[in-house]
Short mmCIF file of C-alpha atoms in Angstrom, two decimals:
data_model
loop_
_atom_site.label_atom_id
_atom_site.label_comp_id
_atom_site.label_asym_id
_atom_site.label_seq_id
_atom_site.Cartn_x
_atom_site.Cartn_y
_atom_site.Cartn_z
CA GLY A 29 135.31 151.45 90.60
CA ALA A 30 132.85 154.46 88.96
CA MET A 31 133.49 158.39 88.80
CA THR A 32 131.96 159.57 91.09
CA GLU A 33 130.40 162.71 90.13
CA VAL A 34 129.65 166.40 91.60
CA LYS A 35 126.82 168.64 91.26
CA ARG A 36 126.46 172.06 93.27
CA GLU A 37 123.66 174.37 93.36
CA VAL A 38 122.06 176.71 95.09
CA PHE A 39 119.43 175.64 98.21
CA GLY A 40 118.54 179.16 99.40
CA GLN A 41 119.48 182.16 101.02
CA MET A 42 120.26 183.13 104.41
CA PRO A 43 118.03 185.60 106.20
CA GLN A 44 120.11 188.99 106.84
CA GLU A 45 119.71 188.84 110.44
CA GLU A 46 121.47 185.55 110.88
CA GLY A 47 124.80 187.62 107.89
CA GLY A 48 122.84 186.74 104.96
CA GLY A 49 124.80 185.02 102.46
CA VAL A 50 124.01 181.94 99.97
CA VAL A 51 123.58 178.29 100.90
CA GLU A 52 124.53 175.79 98.29
CA LYS A 53 123.74 171.61 97.71
CA PHE A 54 126.34 169.82 96.35
CA ILE A 55 125.37 166.37 95.21
CA LEU A 56 128.31 163.91 95.34
CA LYS A 57 126.59 160.38 92.85
CA SER A 58 128.23 157.45 92.60
CA ASP A 59 126.28 154.29 90.65
CA SER A 60 125.07 153.34 94.63
CA MET A 61 124.73 156.66 95.97
CA LYS A 62 123.75 159.67 96.12
CA VAL A 63 124.61 162.48 98.58
CA GLU A 64 123.57 166.30 99.33
CA ILE A 65 124.68 168.72 101.13
CA LEU A 66 124.76 172.36 101.92
CA SER A 67 127.34 174.54 103.00
CA LEU A 68 124.82 175.60 105.66
CA GLY A 69 126.53 173.21 108.62
CA CYS A 70 127.94 171.00 106.76
CA ILE A 71 124.14 169.16 106.68
CA ILE A 72 124.05 165.65 105.04
CA ALA A 73 120.56 167.31 103.68
CA ALA A 74 120.13 163.17 101.71
CA LEU A 75 121.88 159.67 101.55
CA GLU A 76 120.14 157.94 99.33
CA THR A 77 120.59 154.29 98.70
CA LYS A 78 119.21 150.66 97.51
CA ASP A 79 118.12 148.23 98.82
CA ARG A 80 118.21 144.69 97.62
CA ASP A 81 116.00 144.88 94.38
CA GLY A 82 117.92 147.62 93.27
CA GLU A 83 115.52 150.52 94.62
CA PHE A 84 116.55 154.09 96.55
CA SER A 85 114.91 155.47 99.70
CA ASP A 86 116.64 158.27 101.40
CA VAL A 87 117.37 157.27 104.37
CA VAL A 88 118.67 160.31 105.97
CA LEU A 89 116.06 162.89 107.91
CA GLY A 90 116.30 166.82 107.76
CA PHE A 91 113.94 169.33 105.58
CA ASP A 92 113.23 170.10 101.79
CA THR A 93 114.09 173.43 102.84
CA LEU A 94 116.74 176.55 104.00
CA GLU A 95 113.11 177.29 106.11
CA GLY A 96 113.41 174.70 108.00
CA TYR A 97 116.86 174.16 108.68
CA MET A 98 116.58 177.53 109.74
CA LYS A 99 114.63 177.45 113.11
CA LYS A 100 114.45 175.06 115.90
CA HIS A 101 115.63 171.72 114.88
CA PRO A 102 118.05 168.25 116.07
CA PHE A 103 121.30 169.34 114.80
CA PHE A 104 119.85 167.45 111.20
CA GLY A 105 122.49 165.88 109.51
CA ALA A 106 124.65 168.64 110.83
CA VAL A 107 128.45 168.94 111.80
CA VAL A 108 128.63 170.60 115.50
CA GLY A 109 131.45 171.61 117.60
CA ARG A 110 133.41 172.97 118.41
CA VAL A 111 133.02 170.33 120.56
CA ALA A 112 130.12 167.83 119.88
CA ASN A 113 127.53 166.52 123.06
CA ARG A 114 127.67 168.41 126.21
CA ILE A 115 130.53 170.11 128.72
CA ALA A 116 128.71 169.80 132.06
CA LYS A 117 127.71 173.70 133.73
CA GLY A 118 129.02 174.56 130.20
CA ARG A 119 132.68 175.51 132.28
CA PHE A 120 136.01 173.74 131.84
CA THR A 121 139.72 175.61 132.52
CA VAL A 122 142.65 175.65 130.35
CA ASP A 123 146.47 176.96 132.01
CA GLY A 124 144.92 178.26 135.05
CA LYS A 125 141.66 180.20 133.07
CA GLU A 126 138.23 179.09 133.41
CA TYR A 127 136.74 178.96 130.59
CA GLN A 128 132.20 179.38 130.84
CA LEU A 129 130.18 178.89 127.47
CA THR A 130 126.62 179.52 126.95
CA LEU A 131 124.25 177.01 128.67
CA ASN A 132 121.98 174.96 126.05
CA ASP A 133 121.11 171.42 127.19
CA GLY A 134 119.86 172.10 130.51
CA PRO A 135 123.22 173.28 132.97
CA ASN A 136 125.02 172.15 130.29
CA SER A 137 127.04 173.06 126.35
CA LEU A 138 125.79 171.23 124.38
CA HIS A 139 127.61 170.73 120.38
CA GLY A 140 129.35 173.82 120.51
CA GLY A 141 126.53 176.18 122.24
CA ALA A 142 123.69 178.80 120.96
CA ARG A 143 125.40 179.34 117.12
CA GLY A 144 127.85 176.24 116.63
CA PHE A 145 129.53 174.52 113.66
CA ASP A 146 126.02 173.67 112.82
CA LYS A 147 124.24 176.86 112.03
CA VAL A 148 126.88 178.99 110.24
CA LEU A 149 128.02 179.18 106.61
CA TRP A 150 131.43 177.67 105.57
CA SER A 151 133.09 178.22 102.87
CA PRO A 152 132.72 175.16 100.05
CA GLN A 153 136.27 173.51 97.13
CA VAL A 154 134.77 170.79 94.80
CA LEU A 155 137.14 168.51 94.43
CA PRO A 156 137.04 165.23 92.32
CA ASN A 157 134.74 163.17 94.21
CA GLY A 158 133.82 165.01 97.60
CA VAL A 159 133.18 168.49 99.58
CA CYS A 160 135.73 170.38 101.03
CA PHE A 161 134.47 173.03 104.16
CA PHE A 162 136.66 175.08 105.48
CA ARG A 163 136.36 177.86 108.16
CA LEU A 164 137.12 180.14 110.92
CA SER A 165 136.11 179.70 114.23
CA PRO A 166 136.99 183.13 116.17
CA ASP A 167 138.86 183.57 118.96
CA GLY A 168 136.45 183.34 122.18
CA GLU A 169 133.29 182.27 120.32
CA GLU A 170 130.47 180.64 122.06
CA GLY A 171 133.73 180.72 124.53
CA TYR A 172 136.17 178.80 122.99
CA PRO A 173 139.25 180.22 123.65
CA GLY A 174 141.83 179.65 120.24
CA ASP A 175 141.78 180.60 116.60
CA LEU A 176 139.97 177.87 114.88
CA LYS A 177 141.01 177.01 111.49
CA VAL A 178 138.37 173.41 110.51
CA TRP A 179 138.15 171.52 107.24
CA VAL A 180 135.47 169.22 106.73
CA THR A 181 136.14 166.95 103.69
CA TYR A 182 133.09 164.85 102.13
CA THR A 183 134.22 162.25 99.16
CA LEU A 184 132.51 159.72 98.08
CA SER A 185 133.16 156.13 96.22
CA GLY A 186 131.33 153.40 94.93
CA GLY A 187 128.85 152.95 98.92
CA GLU A 188 131.44 154.58 101.80
CA LEU A 189 131.23 158.34 102.30
CA THR A 190 134.40 159.64 104.47
CA ILE A 191 133.86 162.87 106.60
CA ASN A 192 137.52 163.41 107.56
CA TYR A 193 138.36 166.55 110.03
CA ARG A 194 140.83 168.39 110.32
CA ALA A 195 141.51 172.39 113.32
CA GLN A 196 145.05 174.06 113.74
CA THR A 197 144.35 176.93 117.10
CA SER A 198 146.40 179.95 117.77
CA LYS A 199 145.28 178.88 121.48
CA THR A 200 145.15 175.28 123.26
CA THR A 201 141.44 174.55 123.83
CA PRO A 202 138.85 171.44 123.61
CA ILE A 203 137.00 169.91 120.19
CA SER A 204 135.31 166.92 119.42
CA LEU A 205 133.76 167.02 115.92
CA THR A 206 131.85 164.96 114.83
CA ASN A 207 128.02 164.89 112.25
CA HIS A 208 124.71 164.06 113.83
CA ALA A 209 123.15 162.23 110.59
CA TYR A 210 119.32 160.71 111.75
CA PHE A 211 118.55 157.74 110.00
CA ASN A 212 115.85 155.37 108.79
CA LEU A 213 117.04 153.04 106.52
CA ALA A 214 113.62 151.83 106.08
CA GLY A 215 113.72 155.27 104.21
CA GLN A 216 113.77 159.00 105.66
CA GLY A 217 108.96 159.28 107.37
CA SER A 218 109.58 155.12 107.82
CA GLN A 219 107.68 155.18 111.83
CA ASP A 220 109.82 153.43 114.09
CA ILE A 221 113.70 152.07 113.84
CA TYR A 222 111.91 148.78 115.56
CA ASN A 223 112.80 146.78 112.86
CA HIS A 224 117.23 147.22 112.62
CA GLU A 225 119.42 145.13 114.41
CA ILE A 226 121.95 146.98 115.92
CA SER A 227 125.39 146.64 117.30
CA ILE A 228 128.47 148.63 118.46
CA GLU A 229 131.68 147.39 118.98
CA ALA A 230 132.47 148.08 122.90
CA ASP A 231 132.81 146.60 125.56
CA SER A 232 131.92 150.03 128.00
CA TYR A 233 130.14 152.32 128.54
CA LEU A 234 129.55 155.61 130.21
CA PRO A 235 126.43 156.13 132.44
CA VAL A 236 125.18 159.48 133.18
CA ASP A 237 122.88 161.32 135.39
CA ASP A 238 119.88 162.58 134.79
CA THR A 239 121.88 165.85 132.72
CA LYS A 240 123.02 163.08 130.44
CA ILE A 241 127.04 163.87 131.83
CA PRO A 242 129.00 161.17 132.22
CA THR A 243 128.33 160.70 136.42
CA GLY A 244 131.76 158.76 139.25
CA ALA A 245 132.63 161.18 141.76
CA CYS A 246 136.62 158.75 141.99
CA TRP A 247 138.71 161.15 139.79
CA CYS A 248 141.48 160.13 141.57
CA CYS A 249 144.40 158.22 139.31
CA SER A 250 144.09 156.17 135.90
CA SER A 251 144.39 153.75 137.91
CA CYS A 252 140.68 154.25 139.90
CA PRO A 253 138.49 154.60 136.15
CA GLY A 254 135.37 156.58 137.70
CA GLU A 255 132.48 155.05 136.00
CA VAL A 256 133.71 153.19 132.26
CA ALA A 257 131.15 150.99 132.61
CA ALA A 258 131.16 146.56 131.18
CA VAL A 259 128.33 146.09 129.18
CA GLN A 260 128.55 142.66 129.90
CA GLY A 261 126.08 141.13 131.09
CA THR A 262 123.65 144.18 130.78
CA SER A 263 121.60 146.40 127.76
CA PHE A 264 124.27 148.83 126.53
CA ASP A 265 125.95 144.70 125.64
CA LEU A 266 125.62 145.03 122.04
CA ARG A 267 128.39 142.84 120.25
CA TRP A 268 126.30 140.59 118.75
CA PRO A 269 123.64 142.58 116.32
CA VAL A 270 120.01 142.65 118.55
CA ASP A 271 116.57 143.80 117.30
CA LEU A 272 116.11 147.49 118.64
CA GLY A 273 112.56 146.75 119.31
CA LYS A 274 112.33 143.65 121.08
CA HIS A 275 115.86 145.01 122.65
CA LEU A 276 114.20 147.84 124.52
CA GLN A 277 111.07 146.22 125.27
CA LYS A 278 112.56 143.40 126.89
CA PHE A 279 115.23 146.22 129.23
CA HIS A 280 112.42 148.05 129.29
CA LEU A 281 114.37 151.14 127.89
CA ASP A 282 112.46 154.57 126.48
CA GLY A 283 115.47 154.46 123.84
CA PHE A 284 119.37 155.64 124.16
CA ASP A 285 121.69 158.33 124.15
CA HIS A 286 124.94 156.88 125.49
CA ASN A 287 128.85 157.35 124.42
CA PHE A 288 130.63 153.51 124.15
CA CYS A 289 134.00 153.04 124.32
CA LEU A 290 135.63 152.39 122.05
CA GLN A 291 139.50 150.99 121.31
CA GLN A 292 141.87 153.42 121.69
CA ALA A 293 143.77 153.36 118.45
CA GLN A 294 144.01 156.02 115.34
CA ALA A 295 143.56 153.59 113.17
CA ARG A 296 140.89 153.19 110.90
CA ARG A 297 138.64 149.91 112.72
CA LEU A 298 134.93 148.73 111.85
CA VAL A 299 132.51 149.56 115.62
CA ALA A 300 129.22 150.05 114.34
CA ARG A 301 126.73 148.46 112.38
CA ALA A 302 123.07 149.00 111.18
CA ARG A 303 120.55 146.01 109.18
CA HIS A 304 117.03 146.93 107.93
CA PRO A 305 116.14 143.21 107.36
CA PRO A 306 113.02 144.14 104.98
CA THR A 307 114.89 146.52 102.93
CA GLY A 308 118.53 144.39 103.06
CA ARG A 309 119.77 148.07 104.05
CA ALA A 310 123.29 147.43 105.81
CA MET A 311 125.07 150.23 106.88
CA GLU A 312 128.91 149.69 109.06
CA VAL A 313 130.63 152.48 110.69
CA HIS A 314 134.40 152.71 111.13
CA THR A 315 135.92 155.63 112.62
CA THR A 316 139.43 156.52 114.15
CA GLN A 317 137.74 158.48 116.76
CA PRO A 318 137.43 157.24 120.45
CA GLY A 319 133.43 156.50 121.04
CA ILE A 320 130.22 156.70 119.66
CA GLN A 321 127.04 158.35 121.08
CA PHE A 322 124.38 155.59 120.07
CA TYR A 323 120.55 157.94 119.80
CA THR A 324 117.88 156.55 119.39
CA GLY A 325 116.17 159.47 118.04
CA ASN A 326 114.39 160.00 121.44
CA ASN A 327 113.57 163.63 121.55
CA LEU A 328 111.62 163.52 117.91
CA ASP A 329 107.84 164.36 118.97
CA GLY A 330 106.34 164.77 115.85
CA SER A 331 106.24 167.75 116.20
CA LEU A 332 108.58 168.20 112.99
CA LYS A 333 107.04 168.12 109.86
CA GLY A 334 110.27 167.33 107.61
CA LYS A 335 110.78 166.09 103.93
CA GLY A 336 107.79 165.81 102.27
CA ALA A 337 105.82 167.91 105.46
CA ILE A 338 106.65 164.06 107.07
CA VAL A 339 106.59 163.96 110.79
CA TYR A 340 108.85 162.37 112.57
CA PRO A 341 107.96 160.70 115.90
CA LYS A 342 109.43 159.34 118.61
CA HIS A 343 112.16 156.63 118.17
CA SER A 344 112.10 157.36 113.56
CA ALA A 345 116.09 157.11 113.64
CA PHE A 346 118.79 156.82 115.48
CA CYS A 347 122.21 158.26 115.60
CA LEU A 348 125.37 156.49 115.63
CA GLU A 349 127.49 159.70 116.26
CA THR A 350 131.80 159.30 116.46
CA GLN A 351 133.38 161.60 118.87
CA ASN A 352 134.82 162.33 121.68
CA TRP A 353 133.90 161.41 125.16
CA PRO A 354 131.14 163.46 126.38
CA ASP A 355 132.54 166.09 129.25
CA ALA A 356 136.52 164.75 128.78
CA VAL A 357 136.94 167.89 128.88
CA ASN A 358 136.46 167.62 133.03
CA LYS A 359 137.28 164.46 133.03
CA PRO A 360 141.58 164.18 133.04
CA HIS A 361 140.82 160.21 132.16
CA PHE A 362 138.41 160.57 129.89
CA PRO A 363 140.49 160.64 125.69
CA ASN A 364 142.33 164.35 125.77
CA ALA A 365 140.49 166.43 123.94
CA LEU A 366 142.58 169.67 123.82
CA LEU A 367 143.76 170.36 120.31
CA GLN A 368 147.26 172.42 121.15
CA PRO A 369 148.70 175.54 118.97
CA GLY A 370 150.97 173.67 116.45
CA GLU A 371 149.37 170.05 116.27
CA GLU A 372 146.34 169.18 114.31
CA TYR A 373 142.47 167.04 115.07
CA ASN A 374 142.71 164.62 112.43
CA HIS A 375 139.42 162.47 112.58
CA THR A 376 138.27 160.28 110.33
CA THR A 377 134.95 158.49 110.02
CA TRP A 378 133.52 155.92 106.81
CA LEU A 379 129.63 154.87 106.51
CA VAL A 380 129.58 151.80 104.01
CA PHE A 381 126.14 151.10 102.54
CA ASN A 382 125.73 148.19 101.26
CA THR A 383 123.01 145.22 101.20
CA ALA A 384 122.50 142.32 103.80
#
């Protein structure tokens, strides 16, 4: 296919109290897509894709300036880590030693803590078709053990954006990396996502308690799986496309913020699809990860002014975050959450945009 063009420019300057430093923006452009990525938090700041008439629209939420990203916001477009999603009470035990993380989500630790991977500057390296970001997360950062080297690589080919995550550690540590982009295929700033069709290739999901931690008192053995619930016959059965607005209404749902359990395979597989029939825009998610968090922007409340000073109300975007299962470090029968010294964490997610 045609070549991807990569440009870099200065996006802004970090405030002194955040350590200063220049934030760069990397613009990846193919014939059918344009993606803008920041060296702050590896943030996808814009993603423009064509509708069926060939018109480009930016389909991810975010801000026009660095100032927006420096204020509190719900992880728009960012890579979150060391551990995406929630760890119950911010506590876990590795090799007989208990670790306590910052609590930044009620009683739990969320998305790496108070100053996770989303809030720090990464070192970029331009590639022929993308950009690779590196950082060393020092031993004890946010309470996590071990010096962790992390590489996040974005590459663009035609309508396919590939995100690869790699990491190596000096001490056993939990790790689960994802990108927290908020999508609206009608174009960011559109009022809601009710006219989207969503499907997720999952036979089971994780019910959660009121702090969003997976429930279930029974963790005795692998033959007794605690709460990995079948989607069959429930509002979580998204194996065939549902019209999101009608689906939320039919089941009286406030929205989704749940992990769907994917086939356990290290191979690339199609796991979710979103489609916006009015524009014809469609997005497929392929991944090697064991889970995907489907979130419908329930906590957006219109208080944040995004790009073009447009506000983002509730349900005005969705996230499909490929990751390990929430609180896996504390649930022995969940997929392994620990990275050992001498091993490599390596996961890839592919976002494929087309018109259907």
